[in-house]
Amino acid sequence: MEVNYAIELSKHEHKPLQINPIKHSQPMGAALAFYGIRNCLPLMHASQGCASYTKVFFTRHFNEPIPMYNTSVSDITAVLDGGDYSILLSIENITKKNKFKPEIIGLHTTGLTETKGDDVRGVGMHIEIPYCYVNTPDYEGGMESGWALTAKALIDQHTRPYDQVRPNKLLLLPHVSMQPVEVEKIKEMCENFGFETYALPDLSTSMDGFFGEQQGKLAQGGIGIDEIEVLGNCATVVSIGSSMRIAAEALLVKNPKIRHIHFDHLMGQDMNDNFVASLMEIRQIEPSPSVKRWRGRLQDVMLDSHFLIGSSRFVITGEPDMCIGMTELIQSVGGTIEAVVSTVYSPVLEKIEAKKVFVGDLEDAKVHFKNADLVISNFHAERILHIDEQSHAGLVLRGFPNYEELGNQLKNDQLYEGSTYFLLEIANKLREVKHHG
Amino acid sequence: MVNRAKIKELLNESACSHSKDKKPGEGCDKPKPGLAAGGCAFDGAQISLFPYADAVHLVHGPQTCLGASWETRETLSSYEGRDHTVMGFTTGIRTNDVIFGGDKRLADSIDFIMKEYAPEAIFVYSTCVTALVGDDIDMTCKLGSEKHGVPIVPVHAPGFVGGKNLGSRLAGEAVLEHLIGTKEPEFTTPYDINLIGDYNVTGDMWQYLPILDKIGIRVLSSMSGDGRVGSIRTAHRAKLNVIVCAKSLITLCRKMKEQYDIPWISVSFYGKRDTAFAIREIVNALGDEKLIAKAEEVLAEEEEKLEARLKPYKEMFAGKKAVLNTGGNKAWSIASGLQDLGIEVVATSIRKSTADDIEKAKEYLGPDGILMKAPASEQSKVIDEKGAHILLAGGRSLYTAIKKKISFIDVNQEKKVSYGGFEGLLNLAEDLKSAFNNPVFANVSKKAPWETVSMEAE
């Protein structure tokens, strides 16, 4: 399969099928985003397998019960129904059976219901509960875009227009690959600067592995719809990850006075210096001592780990916004990126300066494994690395899904602190594979 | 193609006790909008056929169908070539394919797979979108098959036609139509059987195959656990079809009886009594006196060995009571295994069981046993009333156990070890031992300081 060697970054596919895919679908990203909305009823407009697969996928990744409902489109409704019947019946069945009242219904489409052309916007006129619809066909985009489209839809449809701002109110828009604790840490950082901070979506209080009183049939924690409605008076919106720009722009439409700051990621010293500088400029205060301590620790670890990382080669696979952050952090201590294999095309991939950057699957990525010391990929790469005896590379698990390890929601790679831990983790893994064979 | 007549037929299986009393057209339950997120027909079809490691399984559809489902099931295979059960193949159709049709992409994908992986066969699964836009996968598969000289089998089980169970039946239809009877076995014996419906999850099949082997029963082919495309093509020469646990492939058995005059029986290999019962059923159905005698001899020997190993567990479990909340045939088959270990099963769920299963559960649990129709709301009360020590259920019931401070075993999620056959019973015993001895459930139900310490001012 030497042909795969020369795959260039392109908006078009290089082969007719995917073999061992890394990519996940738009509907799955949308579903995950709705888990970050308080008391949300995530409703997938699909035949029931789509929801069942998604539920199992996230249950195994997070080791948490996952609230998930679907409209069970049947052979008859697939052809005859414009969507109204199965959606309204679902909502009736769910709310009647469970005797609960969701604060919002998060409805999104799939390949099936987009193909049949259901009017998910129109059906909202018949629903008494607050309602958000998103068009997420799974033959377009990927998990990252499904998540971003949902954040945008929530703002478009629910945030009220404002002409004033509250100077210390801030909205964070995290990209899909950020785990719950990472969102929590960034929120904390902003709060330390005196901001009243919100995140959209906010998994930091919903999918965070917290052992509560009961398991909900609705999304727990998260940002409330009442809070989304009044996001228009934020003074600052911070988008993290190129995919989230569309959500920030949607907010600026509601109130042009909002200041938008964008970061492609928050990994490594440079990006975090920019982030801290921005927050300092707005608030005109110094960061807390702990932020300064962590920057020092990161620098120390950069120096300590640069011998190992600087002489090593990496392959990274995953969603574009995750890939660029890891690439830049590893490169900042001299690591060589052999290949970045991304799930979907995103303009941010053009910014990555690695030997190879392209959209592909694990069959394509495997070719590069034999040149790597370390692979950063999801759980599927594990078996492929084992089968491939030419490769001596170690594996650090990141991205969706990770069925192999516990505590995914507590993995932190962001800010000075998370970057420090990330460098230590990959350096230790490198020591294991390089020095102990 | 899949048509309404076929779906109706599969949903109203005459051989299934479930549909016997229903009016024509009612048959199996259909998915209800908004209720529990169960699997779809595609899911069922893929589960049924996926254990064929020598075939490539190509999902012709958009991303969710395969992207979220590959490498999730521990369907082990002894196939020594490239194991395709640990790989995922999808056409991952895009907007253009929806507009202009995905046949070309499918044909190109088949060519790519044959060139790079050269499998014994390809199963091509249609999905909601490709079925809706009308891709002609029958024709594409036929042309591909002619071009490459291996079976390329279209599987028509788009998710919207129904549930998981129906999908398994549709997979059975595809195998019956395209594979069974297309090849002759090298030789036959009077003791040739087909195993149907055991997917060999965590190696369940391998727990009882050695016993069959010792008795002299040959497994001619398997649909589908640790199966081979080559052997399923010869399945029409078997003397007996043995359905293991699952009821979903009953239609396949009925049709093989009609077409090839192969009788069938339905058995389970969970627990000591059921395993022994299953083996007796098989040899009795084959009807050879010498074989029956041999089976008795082997069983006596194996049971004696097993009893010796179970003895310490039975002493440990004396007086323990269990509540079981699981689906289908597991309602009685796991109950039987627990009873074999000396545990009293005080209640079991019959919510998802067939009429046959309910009868069996009644018989196994005896007059005092509680058959729960709505386990989610009943199980908590039953635990109190009966003083149960352990709950065996799916993950959703974890909190019931924690609140009651009793042990818990998850019997529904992808388990890591097999509970099948005699060896599996020992695995179950070992897991029960760990569960009974673990203090974690009592520990996590302790109150926090801020719930107990009084903070009132002096």
Short mmCIF file of N, CA, C and O in Angstrom, two decimals, chain A residues 198-297:
data_model
loop_
_atom_site.label_atom_id
_atom_site.label_comp_id
_atom_site.label_asym_id
_atom_site.label_seq_id
_atom_site.Cartn_x
_atom_site.Cartn_y
_atom_site.Cartn_z
N TYR A 198 -19.01 31.60 31.71
CA TYR A 198 -19.90 30.54 31.23
C TYR A 198 -19.20 29.78 30.12
O TYR A 198 -18.33 30.33 29.44
N ALA A 199 -19.56 28.50 29.95
CA ALA A 199 -19.06 27.75 28.80
C ALA A 199 -20.23 27.18 28.03
O ALA A 199 -21.23 26.77 28.62
N LEU A 200 -20.12 27.17 26.72
CA LEU A 200 -21.17 26.62 25.87
C LEU A 200 -20.53 25.74 24.80
O LEU A 200 -19.75 26.26 24.00
N PRO A 201 -20.88 24.46 24.72
CA PRO A 201 -21.55 23.65 25.74
C PRO A 201 -20.64 23.48 26.95
O PRO A 201 -19.43 23.67 26.85
N ASP A 202 -21.23 23.10 28.08
CA ASP A 202 -20.43 22.97 29.29
C ASP A 202 -20.50 21.53 29.84
O ASP A 202 -21.43 21.17 30.56
N LEU A 203 -19.51 20.74 29.46
CA LEU A 203 -19.48 19.36 29.96
C LEU A 203 -18.83 19.29 31.34
O LEU A 203 -18.81 18.24 31.96
N SER A 204 -18.28 20.42 31.79
CA SER A 204 -17.44 20.36 33.00
C SER A 204 -18.24 20.01 34.24
O SER A 204 -17.69 19.56 35.23
N THR A 205 -19.55 20.23 34.20
CA THR A 205 -20.36 19.85 35.36
C THR A 205 -21.38 18.77 34.99
O THR A 205 -22.23 18.43 35.78
N SER A 206 -21.28 18.23 33.77
CA SER A 206 -22.26 17.21 33.41
C SER A 206 -21.63 15.85 33.14
O SER A 206 -22.07 14.85 33.68
N MET A 207 -20.57 15.82 32.35
CA MET A 207 -19.96 14.53 32.02
C MET A 207 -18.63 14.34 32.75
O MET A 207 -17.72 13.72 32.26
N ASP A 208 -18.55 14.91 33.96
CA ASP A 208 -17.24 15.00 34.60
C ASP A 208 -16.94 13.85 35.55
O ASP A 208 -16.00 13.91 36.32
N GLY A 209 -17.75 12.80 35.53
CA GLY A 209 -17.44 11.65 36.38
C GLY A 209 -17.79 11.88 37.83
O GLY A 209 -17.27 11.23 38.72
N PHE A 210 -18.69 12.81 38.06
CA PHE A 210 -19.09 13.12 39.43
C PHE A 210 -20.12 12.11 39.90
O PHE A 210 -21.08 11.83 39.20
N PHE A 211 -19.91 11.55 41.11
CA PHE A 211 -20.82 10.55 41.62
C PHE A 211 -21.93 11.22 42.42
O PHE A 211 -21.75 11.60 43.56
N GLY A 212 -23.07 11.40 41.79
CA GLY A 212 -24.15 12.14 42.42
C GLY A 212 -25.19 11.23 43.05
O GLY A 212 -25.02 10.03 43.15
N GLU A 213 -26.28 11.83 43.44
CA GLU A 213 -27.35 11.12 44.13
C GLU A 213 -28.06 10.12 43.23
O GLU A 213 -28.40 9.03 43.61
N GLN A 214 -28.33 10.53 42.02
CA GLN A 214 -29.07 9.65 41.12
C GLN A 214 -28.58 9.86 39.69
O GLN A 214 -27.97 10.86 39.38
N GLN A 215 -28.87 8.87 38.86
CA GLN A 215 -28.48 9.08 37.47
C GLN A 215 -29.68 9.64 36.73
O GLN A 215 -30.78 9.14 36.82
N GLY A 216 -29.42 10.74 36.01
CA GLY A 216 -30.52 11.44 35.40
C GLY A 216 -30.94 10.86 34.07
O GLY A 216 -30.18 10.21 33.38
N LYS A 217 -32.18 11.12 33.76
CA LYS A 217 -32.65 10.76 32.43
C LYS A 217 -32.52 11.96 31.50
O LYS A 217 -32.84 11.90 30.33
N LEU A 218 -32.08 13.08 32.06
CA LEU A 218 -31.79 14.26 31.27
C LEU A 218 -30.33 14.60 31.51
O LEU A 218 -29.72 14.09 32.44
N ALA A 219 -29.78 15.51 30.66
CA ALA A 219 -28.40 15.94 30.87
C ALA A 219 -28.31 16.63 32.23
O ALA A 219 -29.13 17.47 32.58
N GLN A 220 -27.30 16.25 33.01
CA GLN A 220 -27.12 16.87 34.33
C GLN A 220 -26.14 18.03 34.20
O GLN A 220 -25.33 18.06 33.30
N GLY A 221 -26.14 18.91 35.18
CA GLY A 221 -25.16 19.99 35.16
C GLY A 221 -25.28 20.82 33.89
O GLY A 221 -26.36 20.98 33.35
N GLY A 222 -24.13 21.33 33.42
CA GLY A 222 -24.13 22.06 32.17
C GLY A 222 -24.66 23.48 32.30
O GLY A 222 -25.00 23.94 33.40
N ILE A 223 -24.74 24.17 31.16
CA ILE A 223 -25.24 25.54 31.15
C ILE A 223 -26.75 25.50 30.93
O ILE A 223 -27.25 24.68 30.17
N GLY A 224 -27.48 26.36 31.63
CA GLY A 224 -28.93 26.35 31.53
C GLY A 224 -29.43 27.17 30.35
O GLY A 224 -28.75 28.10 29.90
N ILE A 225 -30.63 26.85 29.90
CA ILE A 225 -31.19 27.59 28.77
C ILE A 225 -31.45 29.04 29.17
O ILE A 225 -31.31 29.96 28.36
N ASP A 226 -31.79 29.27 30.47
CA ASP A 226 -31.99 30.65 30.93
C ASP A 226 -30.68 31.44 30.82
O ASP A 226 -30.68 32.64 30.52
N GLU A 227 -29.55 30.76 31.06
CA GLU A 227 -28.24 31.43 30.93
C GLU A 227 -27.87 31.67 29.47
O GLU A 227 -27.26 32.69 29.12
N ILE A 228 -28.28 30.72 28.58
CA ILE A 228 -27.99 30.90 27.15
C ILE A 228 -28.76 32.11 26.61
O ILE A 228 -28.27 32.88 25.80
N GLU A 229 -29.99 32.27 27.10
CA GLU A 229 -30.84 33.37 26.62
C GLU A 229 -30.19 34.74 26.85
O GLU A 229 -30.37 35.65 26.05
N VAL A 230 -29.42 34.87 27.94
CA VAL A 230 -28.87 36.19 28.27
C VAL A 230 -27.35 36.29 28.00
O VAL A 230 -26.68 37.15 28.54
N LEU A 231 -26.85 35.40 27.14
CA LEU A 231 -25.42 35.48 26.82
C LEU A 231 -25.08 36.72 26.01
O LEU A 231 -23.91 37.11 25.90
N GLY A 232 -26.11 37.37 25.47
CA GLY A 232 -25.89 38.53 24.62
C GLY A 232 -25.27 39.72 25.34
O GLY A 232 -24.79 40.64 24.69
N ASN A 233 -25.27 39.70 26.66
CA ASN A 233 -24.62 40.83 27.35
C ASN A 233 -23.22 40.50 27.86
O ASN A 233 -22.69 41.19 28.70
N CYS A 234 -22.65 39.42 27.33
CA CYS A 234 -21.24 39.15 27.64
C CYS A 234 -20.38 40.27 27.07
O CYS A 234 -20.65 40.77 25.99
N ALA A 235 -19.32 40.61 27.80
CA ALA A 235 -18.39 41.58 27.24
C ALA A 235 -17.38 40.89 26.33
O ALA A 235 -16.88 41.48 25.37
N THR A 236 -17.11 39.63 26.65
CA THR A 236 -16.04 38.93 25.94
C THR A 236 -16.51 37.52 25.58
O THR A 236 -17.14 36.84 26.40
N VAL A 237 -16.18 37.10 24.36
CA VAL A 237 -16.39 35.70 24.00
C VAL A 237 -15.05 35.13 23.54
O VAL A 237 -14.34 35.76 22.76
N VAL A 238 -14.71 33.99 24.10
CA VAL A 238 -13.43 33.35 23.77
C VAL A 238 -13.73 32.04 23.04
O VAL A 238 -14.30 31.12 23.64
N SER A 239 -13.36 31.96 21.78
CA SER A 239 -13.53 30.69 21.08
C SER A 239 -12.21 29.95 21.08
O SER A 239 -11.15 30.54 20.84
N ILE A 240 -12.27 28.66 21.38
CA ILE A 240 -11.06 27.85 21.38
C ILE A 240 -11.25 26.74 20.36
O ILE A 240 -12.14 25.91 20.49
N GLY A 241 -10.42 26.74 19.34
CA GLY A 241 -10.58 25.79 18.24
C GLY A 241 -11.25 26.47 17.07
O GLY A 241 -12.27 27.15 17.23
N SER A 242 -10.67 26.28 15.91
CA SER A 242 -11.14 26.96 14.71
C SER A 242 -12.61 26.64 14.41
O SER A 242 -13.36 27.47 13.89
N SER A 243 -13.06 25.43 14.78
CA SER A 243 -14.45 25.05 14.50
C SER A 243 -15.44 25.93 15.25
O SER A 243 -16.57 26.08 14.81
N MET A 244 -15.01 26.53 16.36
CA MET A 244 -15.95 27.27 17.19
C MET A 244 -16.11 28.73 16.80
O MET A 244 -16.92 29.46 17.39
N ARG A 245 -15.38 29.16 15.77
CA ARG A 245 -15.53 30.55 15.31
C ARG A 245 -16.97 30.85 14.93
O ARG A 245 -17.48 31.95 15.21
N ILE A 246 -17.64 29.89 14.29
CA ILE A 246 -19.01 30.16 13.82
C ILE A 246 -19.94 30.48 14.99
O ILE A 246 -20.86 31.27 14.86
N ALA A 247 -19.69 29.84 16.13
CA ALA A 247 -20.54 30.10 17.29
C ALA A 247 -20.28 31.49 17.84
O ALA A 247 -21.21 32.22 18.21
N ALA A 248 -18.99 31.88 17.87
CA ALA A 248 -18.65 33.22 18.35
C ALA A 248 -19.26 34.28 17.43
O ALA A 248 -19.82 35.28 17.89
N GLU A 249 -19.18 34.03 16.13
CA GLU A 249 -19.75 35.01 15.19
C GLU A 249 -21.26 35.14 15.36
O GLU A 249 -21.83 36.22 15.22
N ALA A 250 -21.90 34.00 15.67
CA ALA A 250 -23.35 34.05 15.92
C ALA A 250 -23.67 34.94 17.11
O ALA A 250 -24.68 35.65 17.13
N LEU A 251 -22.79 34.92 18.09
CA LEU A 251 -23.02 35.75 19.28
C LEU A 251 -22.81 37.24 18.96
O LEU A 251 -23.53 38.10 19.46
N LEU A 252 -21.83 37.51 18.10
CA LEU A 252 -21.57 38.91 17.73
C LEU A 252 -22.77 39.51 16.99
O LEU A 252 -23.00 40.72 17.06
N VAL A 253 -23.52 38.66 16.30
CA VAL A 253 -24.73 39.14 15.63
C VAL A 253 -25.74 39.64 16.66
O VAL A 253 -26.47 40.62 16.44
N LYS A 254 -25.77 38.98 17.81
CA LYS A 254 -26.72 39.36 18.86
C LYS A 254 -26.34 40.67 19.52
O LYS A 254 -27.19 41.37 20.05
N ASN A 255 -25.04 40.93 19.54
CA ASN A 255 -24.57 42.17 20.16
C ASN A 255 -23.17 42.51 19.64
O ASN A 255 -22.18 41.95 20.09
N PRO A 256 -23.10 43.44 18.70
CA PRO A 256 -21.80 43.77 18.07
C PRO A 256 -20.80 44.37 19.05
O PRO A 256 -19.61 44.47 18.73
N LYS A 257 -21.26 44.74 20.24
CA LYS A 257 -20.32 45.33 21.20
C LYS A 257 -19.44 44.29 21.87
O LYS A 257 -18.49 44.62 22.58
N ILE A 258 -19.77 43.02 21.69
CA ILE A 258 -19.00 41.95 22.34
C ILE A 258 -17.61 41.87 21.72
O ILE A 258 -17.44 41.96 20.49
N ARG A 259 -16.61 41.70 22.58
CA ARG A 259 -15.24 41.53 22.10
C ARG A 259 -14.97 40.04 21.89
O ARG A 259 -15.21 39.22 22.77
N HIS A 260 -14.49 39.69 20.69
CA HIS A 260 -14.23 38.28 20.38
C HIS A 260 -12.72 38.01 20.39
O HIS A 260 -11.97 38.67 19.68
N ILE A 261 -12.29 37.04 21.19
CA ILE A 261 -10.89 36.62 21.14
C ILE A 261 -10.87 35.17 20.71
O ILE A 261 -11.64 34.34 21.23
N HIS A 262 -10.00 34.87 19.76
CA HIS A 262 -9.95 33.49 19.26
C HIS A 262 -8.57 32.86 19.47
O HIS A 262 -7.54 33.51 19.28
N PHE A 263 -8.58 31.59 19.87
CA PHE A 263 -7.34 30.81 19.95
C PHE A 263 -7.56 29.48 19.23
O PHE A 263 -8.60 28.85 19.43
N ASP A 264 -6.62 29.09 18.40
CA ASP A 264 -6.77 27.80 17.70
C ASP A 264 -6.73 26.65 18.70
O ASP A 264 -7.25 25.57 18.45
N HIS A 265 -6.05 26.88 19.83
CA HIS A 265 -5.99 25.86 20.88
C HIS A 265 -5.41 26.55 22.11
O HIS A 265 -5.00 27.72 22.03
N LEU A 266 -5.38 25.84 23.23
CA LEU A 266 -4.74 26.40 24.43
C LEU A 266 -3.70 25.43 24.97
O LEU A 266 -3.71 25.07 26.15
N MET A 267 -2.82 24.96 24.09
CA MET A 267 -1.75 24.06 24.53
C MET A 267 -0.40 24.74 24.34
O MET A 267 -0.19 25.45 23.36
N GLY A 268 0.49 24.53 25.28
CA GLY A 268 1.84 25.07 25.15
C GLY A 268 1.97 26.50 25.64
O GLY A 268 0.97 27.19 25.91
N GLN A 269 3.25 26.96 25.76
CA GLN A 269 3.52 28.25 26.36
C GLN A 269 2.99 29.43 25.55
O GLN A 269 2.34 30.32 26.07
N ASP A 270 3.24 29.42 24.23
CA ASP A 270 2.92 30.59 23.42
C ASP A 270 1.44 30.94 23.45
O ASP A 270 1.05 32.09 23.69
N MET A 271 0.60 29.92 23.16
CA MET A 271 -0.83 30.18 23.11
C MET A 271 -1.35 30.64 24.47
O MET A 271 -2.19 31.53 24.56
N ASN A 272 -0.82 30.03 25.53
CA ASN A 272 -1.29 30.41 26.86
C ASN A 272 -0.78 31.78 27.28
O ASN A 272 -1.48 32.51 27.98
N ASP A 273 0.41 32.14 26.81
CA ASP A 273 0.89 33.51 27.05
C ASP A 273 -0.07 34.51 26.40
O ASP A 273 -0.43 35.53 27.00
N ASN A 274 -0.48 34.19 25.17
CA ASN A 274 -1.43 35.07 24.48
C ASN A 274 -2.74 35.16 25.25
O ASN A 274 -3.34 36.22 25.38
N PHE A 275 -3.19 34.01 25.72
CA PHE A 275 -4.47 33.94 26.43
C PHE A 275 -4.40 34.78 27.71
O PHE A 275 -5.25 35.63 27.97
N VAL A 276 -3.35 34.55 28.49
CA VAL A 276 -3.20 35.28 29.75
C VAL A 276 -3.05 36.78 29.47
O VAL A 276 -3.65 37.62 30.15
N ALA A 277 -2.28 37.12 28.43
CA ALA A 277 -2.10 38.53 28.07
C ALA A 277 -3.45 39.18 27.76
O ALA A 277 -3.75 40.29 28.21
N SER A 278 -4.29 38.45 27.01
CA SER A 278 -5.60 39.00 26.66
C SER A 278 -6.44 39.26 27.90
O SER A 278 -7.09 40.30 28.03
N LEU A 279 -6.44 38.25 28.79
CA LEU A 279 -7.25 38.42 30.00
C LEU A 279 -6.72 39.56 30.86
O LEU A 279 -7.50 40.33 31.45
N MET A 280 -5.38 39.70 30.92
CA MET A 280 -4.78 40.79 31.70
C MET A 280 -5.17 42.15 31.13
O MET A 280 -5.49 43.08 31.87
N GLU A 281 -5.15 42.23 29.80
CA GLU A 281 -5.48 43.51 29.17
C GLU A 281 -6.91 43.92 29.46
O GLU A 281 -7.21 45.07 29.72
N ILE A 282 -7.79 42.94 29.41
CA ILE A 282 -9.19 43.27 29.64
C ILE A 282 -9.43 43.67 31.10
O ILE A 282 -10.08 44.66 31.39
N ARG A 283 -8.89 42.87 32.01
CA ARG A 283 -9.19 43.09 33.42
C ARG A 283 -8.20 44.05 34.09
O ARG A 283 -8.46 44.50 35.20
N GLN A 284 -7.07 44.28 33.43
CA GLN A 284 -6.05 45.16 34.02
C GLN A 284 -5.60 44.67 35.39
O GLN A 284 -5.41 45.46 36.32
N ILE A 285 -5.47 43.34 35.53
CA ILE A 285 -4.91 42.80 36.76
C ILE A 285 -3.91 41.70 36.44
O ILE A 285 -3.92 41.14 35.34
N GLU A 286 -3.09 41.39 37.41
CA GLU A 286 -2.08 40.33 37.29
C GLU A 286 -2.75 38.97 37.43
O GLU A 286 -3.75 38.85 38.14
N PRO A 287 -2.21 37.94 36.79
CA PRO A 287 -2.74 36.60 37.05
C PRO A 287 -2.44 36.18 38.49
O PRO A 287 -1.55 36.73 39.14
N SER A 288 -3.14 35.18 38.95
CA SER A 288 -2.93 34.70 40.32
C SER A 288 -1.55 34.04 40.40
O SER A 288 -1.00 33.59 39.40
N PRO A 289 -1.00 33.97 41.63
CA PRO A 289 0.33 33.35 41.79
C PRO A 289 0.37 31.93 41.22
O PRO A 289 1.40 31.52 40.69
N SER A 290 -0.71 31.22 41.31
CA SER A 290 -0.67 29.82 40.85
C SER A 290 -0.48 29.75 39.33
O SER A 290 0.19 28.85 38.82
N VAL A 291 -1.04 30.70 38.59
CA VAL A 291 -0.84 30.72 37.14
C VAL A 291 0.65 30.92 36.84
O VAL A 291 1.23 30.25 35.98
N LYS A 292 1.27 31.85 37.60
CA LYS A 292 2.70 32.11 37.37
C LYS A 292 3.54 30.89 37.72
O LYS A 292 4.51 30.56 37.03
N ARG A 293 3.16 30.21 38.81
CA ARG A 293 3.89 29.00 39.21
C ARG A 293 3.81 27.95 38.11
O ARG A 293 4.79 27.29 37.78
N TRP A 294 2.58 27.79 37.55
CA TRP A 294 2.41 26.75 36.53
C TRP A 294 3.20 27.07 35.26
O TRP A 294 3.71 26.18 34.59
N ARG A 295 3.32 28.36 34.94
CA ARG A 295 4.11 28.70 33.76
C ARG A 295 5.56 28.29 33.98
O ARG A 295 6.22 27.72 33.10
N GLY A 296 6.03 28.53 35.21
CA GLY A 296 7.39 28.14 35.55
C GLY A 296 7.58 26.62 35.50
O GLY A 296 8.60 26.12 35.02
N ARG A 297 6.58 25.92 36.00
CA ARG A 297 6.67 24.45 35.96
C ARG A 297 6.68 23.95 34.52
O ARG A 297 7.40 23.02 34.18
#
